[in-house]
Coordinates of C-alpha atoms and ligand atoms in Angstrom, one line a residue:
M1 CA 0.0 0.1 0.0
I2 CA 1.3 3.3 -1.3
I3 CA 0.4 6.3 0.6
K4 CA 0.8 9.6 -1.2
P5 CA 1.8 12.3 1.2
H6 CA -0.4 14.9 2.2
E7 CA -3.3 13.5 0.1
F8 CA -5.4 12.1 3.0
K9 CA -8.7 13.1 3.2
S10 CA -9.2 15.4 6.5
S11 CA -11.9 13.7 8.8
H12 CA -12.9 16.3 10.6
L13 CA -16.2 16.0 9.8
L14 CA -16.7 12.7 11.2
T15 CA -17.7 11.8 14.8
E16 CA -15.1 10.2 17.0
S17 CA -17.1 7.3 17.2
D18 CA -16.7 6.8 13.0
V19 CA -13.0 6.8 13.5
T20 CA -12.4 5.1 16.6
P21 CA -12.8 1.5 17.5
E22 CA -15.8 0.7 19.4
S23 CA -13.7 -0.5 22.4
I24 CA -11.2 2.3 22.4
Y25 CA -13.8 5.0 22.2
N26 CA -15.8 3.4 25.2
D27 CA -12.7 3.0 27.5
R28 CA -12.0 6.6 26.6
R29 CA -15.6 7.8 27.5
K30 CA -15.2 5.9 30.9
F31 CA -11.7 7.8 31.1
M32 CA -13.8 10.7 30.5
K33 CA -16.3 9.9 32.9
Q34 CA -13.8 9.5 35.5
G35 CA -12.1 12.4 34.9
M36 CA -15.3 14.5 35.4
F37 CA -15.7 12.9 38.5
A38 CA -12.7 13.9 39.8
L39 CA -12.8 17.4 38.5
A40 CA -16.1 17.4 40.1
G41 CA -15.4 20.2 42.4
G42 CA -16.0 22.6 39.4
L43 CA -12.5 23.6 39.3
M44 CA -12.6 23.5 35.5
A45 CA -14.6 24.9 33.0
S46 CA -14.1 22.8 29.6
M47 CA -13.2 19.9 28.5
S48 CA -10.5 20.8 26.0
P49 CA -7.9 17.6 25.5
S50 CA -5.2 19.9 27.4
L51 CA -7.5 19.5 30.3
W52 CA -4.6 18.2 32.8
A53 CA -1.9 20.3 31.4
K54 CA 0.4 21.9 33.9
K55 CA -0.1 25.7 33.7
L56 CA 3.1 28.0 32.9
D57 CA 4.6 31.3 33.9
Y58 CA 5.7 33.1 30.9
A59 CA 6.3 36.7 29.9
K60 CA 3.9 38.0 27.3
T61 CA 5.3 39.5 24.3
A62 CA 4.4 41.7 21.5
Y63 CA 4.9 38.8 18.9
G64 CA 1.7 38.6 16.8
K65 CA -1.0 40.8 18.9
Q66 CA -2.8 41.5 15.6
D67 CA -4.2 38.1 14.3
S68 CA -7.4 36.6 16.1
L69 CA -6.2 33.4 17.7
T70 CA -7.5 30.1 16.5
P71 CA -9.5 28.4 19.1
E72 CA -7.6 25.7 21.4
E73 CA -9.9 23.2 20.7
A74 CA -9.0 23.5 16.8
V75 CA -5.1 23.6 17.7
T76 CA -5.4 20.7 19.7
T77 CA -7.8 18.3 17.5
Y78 CA -6.7 19.2 14.0
N79 CA -3.2 17.8 13.7
N80 CA -0.4 16.5 11.8
F81 CA 1.5 14.3 13.3
Y82 CA 2.1 10.7 11.6
E83 CA 3.5 9.2 14.5
L84 CA 0.2 9.0 16.1
G85 CA -1.6 8.3 12.6
T86 CA -2.3 10.1 9.3
G87 CA -5.9 11.4 9.9
K88 CA -6.4 15.0 11.4
D89 CA -8.1 13.8 14.6
D90 CA -5.7 10.5 15.1
P91 CA -2.8 12.6 16.9
A92 CA -5.5 13.4 19.7
N93 CA -7.1 10.4 19.9
N94 CA -3.9 8.5 19.9
A95 CA -1.9 10.9 22.4
A96 CA -1.5 8.5 24.8
Q97 CA 1.1 6.6 22.6
L98 CA 3.2 9.2 23.1
K99 CA 5.7 8.6 26.5
T100 CA 7.1 11.8 27.7
E101 CA 8.5 10.9 31.0
G102 CA 12.3 11.3 31.6
W103 CA 12.7 13.1 28.1
T104 CA 16.2 13.4 27.0
I105 CA 18.2 15.6 24.5
E106 CA 21.1 14.2 22.7
V107 CA 23.5 16.9 21.2
E108 CA 25.9 16.0 18.8
G109 CA 28.2 17.2 16.2
H110 CA 30.2 20.6 15.7
A111 CA 30.0 22.0 19.2
E112 CA 32.0 22.2 22.5
K113 CA 29.1 21.0 24.6
T114 CA 27.7 17.6 23.3
G115 CA 26.1 14.5 25.0
K116 CA 22.7 13.9 26.4
F117 CA 21.1 16.2 28.5
D118 CA 17.8 15.7 30.4
L119 CA 15.2 18.4 29.0
Q120 CA 14.9 20.0 32.4
D121 CA 18.5 20.9 32.3
I122 CA 18.3 21.9 28.8
I123 CA 15.0 24.2 29.8
K124 CA 16.0 25.7 33.2
N125 CA 17.9 28.3 31.9
Q126 CA 15.8 30.0 29.3
Q127 CA 13.0 32.5 30.1
L128 CA 9.7 31.3 28.8
E129 CA 7.8 33.7 26.9
E130 CA 4.7 33.7 24.7
R131 CA 4.8 33.9 20.9
I132 CA 1.6 34.2 18.6
Y133 CA 2.6 32.8 15.3
R134 CA 0.7 31.9 11.9
L135 CA 1.3 28.5 11.0
R136 CA 0.8 27.5 7.4
C137 CA 0.7 24.1 6.5
V138 CA 1.7 23.1 2.8
E139 CA -1.4 21.5 2.5
A140 CA -3.2 25.2 2.4
W141 CA -4.7 25.4 5.7
S142 CA -3.5 27.3 8.6
M143 CA -4.1 28.5 12.6
V144 CA -2.8 31.0 14.6
I145 CA -1.3 29.5 17.8
P146 CA -0.3 31.5 21.1
W147 CA 3.0 29.1 21.6
V148 CA 5.1 29.3 25.0
G149 CA 8.5 28.4 24.7
F150 CA 12.0 30.2 24.2
S151 CA 14.2 31.4 21.2
L152 CA 16.0 28.7 19.4
A153 CA 18.9 30.8 19.2
D154 CA 19.0 30.8 22.9
M155 CA 19.0 27.2 23.5
L156 CA 21.4 26.4 21.2
K157 CA 24.0 28.6 22.3
Q158 CA 24.4 27.0 25.5
F159 CA 26.0 24.1 23.5
K160 CA 28.7 26.6 21.7
P161 CA 28.4 25.2 18.2
T162 CA 31.5 25.9 16.5
S163 CA 32.4 27.6 13.2
K164 CA 32.0 24.2 11.3
A165 CA 28.5 23.8 12.4
K166 CA 26.9 25.0 8.9
Y167 CA 23.3 23.4 9.5
V168 CA 21.6 22.0 12.3
E169 CA 19.7 18.7 12.2
F170 CA 16.5 17.9 14.3
I171 CA 15.2 14.3 15.1
S172 CA 12.2 13.3 16.5
I173 CA 11.3 10.6 18.9
H174 CA 11.7 6.8 17.4
D175 CA 9.5 4.5 19.7
P176 CA 7.6 1.4 17.6
K177 CA 6.7 -0.1 20.6
N178 CA 4.3 2.6 21.4
L179 CA 3.8 4.6 18.5
K180 CA 1.7 2.3 16.4
A181 CA 2.6 3.9 13.4
Q182 CA 6.3 3.4 13.8
G183 CA 5.7 -0.2 14.2
S184 CA 3.6 -0.8 11.5
L185 CA 4.9 -2.1 7.9
F186 CA 2.8 0.2 6.0
S187 CA 4.3 3.6 6.1
T188 CA 5.3 6.1 3.8
I189 CA 8.0 7.8 6.6
D190 CA 11.4 6.2 6.9
W191 CA 11.4 6.8 10.8
P192 CA 12.1 9.0 12.6
Y193 CA 10.9 12.2 11.3
R194 CA 13.8 14.4 10.9
E195 CA 14.0 18.2 10.0
G196 CA 16.9 20.7 9.8
L197 CA 17.3 24.5 9.4
R198 CA 20.6 26.4 8.2
M199 CA 22.6 27.8 10.8
D200 CA 21.7 31.2 10.2
E201 CA 17.6 30.4 10.3
A202 CA 18.2 28.6 13.3
M203 CA 19.7 31.7 14.8
N204 CA 17.0 33.8 13.7
E205 CA 14.9 35.7 16.3
L206 CA 11.7 33.9 15.1
S207 CA 12.7 30.6 15.6
F208 CA 11.4 29.1 18.6
M209 CA 11.4 25.9 20.5
A210 CA 8.0 25.7 21.9
T211 CA 6.7 23.7 25.5
G212 CA 3.7 24.9 25.8
L213 CA 0.8 26.8 24.1
Y214 CA -2.4 28.6 25.6
G215 CA -0.5 29.2 28.6
K216 CA 0.1 25.3 29.5
T217 CA 2.3 22.5 28.5
L218 CA 2.1 21.2 25.1
P219 CA -0.4 18.3 24.7
N220 CA 1.2 15.6 23.2
Q221 CA -0.7 15.9 19.6
N222 CA 1.0 19.2 19.3
G223 CA 4.4 17.7 19.7
A224 CA 5.5 17.2 23.7
P225 CA 7.4 17.9 25.5
I226 CA 9.2 20.2 22.7
R227 CA 8.9 21.3 19.3
L228 CA 10.3 23.5 17.0
V229 CA 8.2 26.5 15.2
V230 CA 9.7 28.0 12.0
P231 CA 6.5 30.2 11.3
W232 CA 7.7 31.6 7.6
K233 CA 8.3 28.2 6.4
Y234 CA 5.8 25.3 5.9
G235 CA 4.4 23.9 8.9
F236 CA 6.4 20.2 8.3
K237 CA 9.7 22.1 9.1
S238 CA 8.4 22.4 12.4
I239 CA 9.4 19.0 13.7
K240 CA 7.7 17.7 17.0
S241 CA 9.0 15.6 20.1
I242 CA 12.4 16.3 19.5
V243 CA 15.4 14.0 21.1
K244 CA 18.3 14.8 19.3
I245 CA 20.1 18.0 18.0
R246 CA 23.0 17.3 15.6
F247 CA 25.4 20.3 14.4
V248 CA 26.6 19.4 10.8
E249 CA 28.6 21.0 8.4
E250 CA 26.4 19.4 5.2
M251 CA 22.6 20.2 4.4
P252 CA 20.9 17.4 6.3
A253 CA 18.7 15.1 4.7
T254 CA 14.9 15.4 5.7
T255 CA 11.8 13.6 5.8
W256 CA 9.4 14.9 3.2
N257 CA 12.1 16.1 1.1
D258 CA 13.3 12.6 1.0
I259 CA 9.7 11.6 0.3
A260 CA 9.1 13.9 -2.4
S261 CA 11.8 16.5 -3.4
N262 CA 10.1 17.7 -6.4
E263 CA 7.3 18.6 -3.7
Y264 CA 8.8 19.5 -0.7
G265 CA 12.3 21.7 -0.5
F266 CA 14.8 21.7 2.1
Y267 CA 14.0 25.2 2.6
A268 CA 10.1 25.4 2.2
N269 CA 9.7 29.1 2.7
V270 CA 5.9 29.9 2.5
N271 CA 5.7 31.4 -1.0
P272 CA 2.5 32.0 -2.8
Q273 CA 4.1 32.1 -6.1
V274 CA 5.5 28.6 -5.7
D275 CA 2.8 25.9 -6.3
H276 CA 2.9 22.4 -4.9
P277 CA 2.6 20.4 -8.2
R278 CA -0.9 19.3 -7.0
W279 CA -2.5 22.3 -5.9
S280 CA -1.9 26.1 -5.5
Q281 CA -0.5 27.8 -2.9
A282 CA -1.9 31.3 -3.4
S283 CA -4.3 30.9 -0.9
E284 CA -5.1 29.2 2.4
R285 CA -8.0 28.3 4.6
R286 CA -7.9 30.0 8.0
L287 CA -9.1 27.2 10.6
P288 CA -11.7 26.8 11.9
T289 CA -13.6 26.6 9.0
S290 CA -17.2 25.4 8.9
F291 CA -19.5 23.9 5.6
F292 CA -20.6 27.6 5.5
N293 CA -17.6 29.7 6.2
I294 CA -14.6 28.4 4.5
K295 CA -12.5 31.5 5.5
K296 CA -9.9 31.7 2.1
I297 CA -7.3 34.3 2.6
P298 CA -4.4 35.1 0.5
T299 CA -1.2 33.3 1.4
Q300 CA 1.6 35.9 2.3
M301 CA 5.1 35.5 1.0
F302 CA 7.3 34.1 4.3
N303 CA 4.0 33.8 5.6
G304 CA 4.0 37.5 6.4
Y305 CA 7.3 37.3 8.3
G306 CA 9.5 38.9 5.2
E307 CA 10.7 41.8 7.4
Q308 CA 12.5 39.1 10.1
V309 CA 14.0 36.7 7.6
A310 CA 14.1 37.7 3.7
Y311 CA 17.4 38.9 4.4
M312 CA 18.6 35.4 4.8
Y313 CA 17.3 34.4 1.0
K314 CA 18.8 37.6 -0.7
G315 CA 20.7 36.4 -4.0
M316 CA 19.0 33.2 -4.0
D317 CA 16.5 31.7 -6.7
L318 CA 13.3 31.4 -4.6
K319 CA 11.6 29.3 -7.4
R320 CA 14.6 26.7 -7.5
F321 CA 15.2 26.6 -3.9
Y322 CA 11.5 26.6 -2.4
Ligands
LIG401 N1 7.7 14.4 14.1 C1 6.9 15.2 13.5 N2 6.4 16.6 13.4 C2 5.8 17.2 12.7 C3 4.7 16.2 11.4 C4 4.9 14.7 11.9 O1 4.2 14.2 11.3 N3 5.9 14.5 12.8 N4 3.7 17.1 11.0 C5 4.4 18.1 10.4 C6 3.4 19.2 9.9 S1 3.1 18.8 8.5 C7 2.5 20.2 10.5 S2 1.8 21.2 9.5 C8 2.7 20.5 12.0 C9 1.2 20.7 12.6 O2 1.6 21.1 14.1 P1 0.3 21.0 14.8 O3 -0.3 19.8 14.8 O4 0.9 21.3 16.3 O5 -0.4 22.3 14.4 O6 3.8 19.7 12.4 C10 4.6 19.4 11.9 N5 5.7 18.6 12.7
LIG402 MO1 1.9 20.3 7.4

């Protein structure tokens, strides 16, 4: 069975019971009921998927105040995270398959400080802040998400990369025992999921490591416990659940580029003038949409972040290096 990338029918019109095996559905309902009972004190008002997430302390910043936020419900139930399934609601439904306890990140390559670090040790020196960013998926939908996290540059500087480091490679969790999609023989993806940035892109002020959204720790379906956010690039660059960071000399191989290099470039800067071979990139659906309200808006060059990032691509043919 060959699954073509990014061709999956969105299943957000189905109800949960249509797409979840009956037994799991019932277990889950029982679980929700127990949860409701435990919270019967009336502490919680909403049934959002991040109900039990920890509240975070963070600084509000000026990034992205002009956009209206995509509701938390949509941000946490309409996802791309193939480790948890290819349907849009699979990641939320299968979130428990992702085990995040005792998370470590391995740092390798051209840096003075390498080795395996506890996530907590990497994070403890970072000042958490909120960044409201637009996320534009290559599938022509977009959201506005209030992330919580810290600058990627600040995080990378603690490892003291050397002058030989020209690119940074990021690698996601590989856990085929728990992540059913990774254990499956029928998968398009050569796991683990990999992504990369050129060093100047990684050091750009917009590049962000998110450990939360909507003021709480990241839900698993959004890439817990730590994921990249590069808002001027198509969403697939924003790699989730990172376990390894490598400082390298050569441009690293990346997952979607490996699958179809004519459709997904290494740079993958949002560009309304370069169409995907199978659809236009000139406009996007701003979620949430409904049957009566599709909310099509024009896509902006660099997803509207040209002022902060365009200088990095001076002299590059963005039609060729997309
Ligand atoms: N490890 C991993 N990271 C990933 C993906 C994935 O399948 N696996 N999907 C990417 C794609 S295509 C998009 S659009 C964004 C979606 O992020 P969100 O679900 O938090 O909105 O995550 C990106 N990061
Ligand atoms: Mo995407």
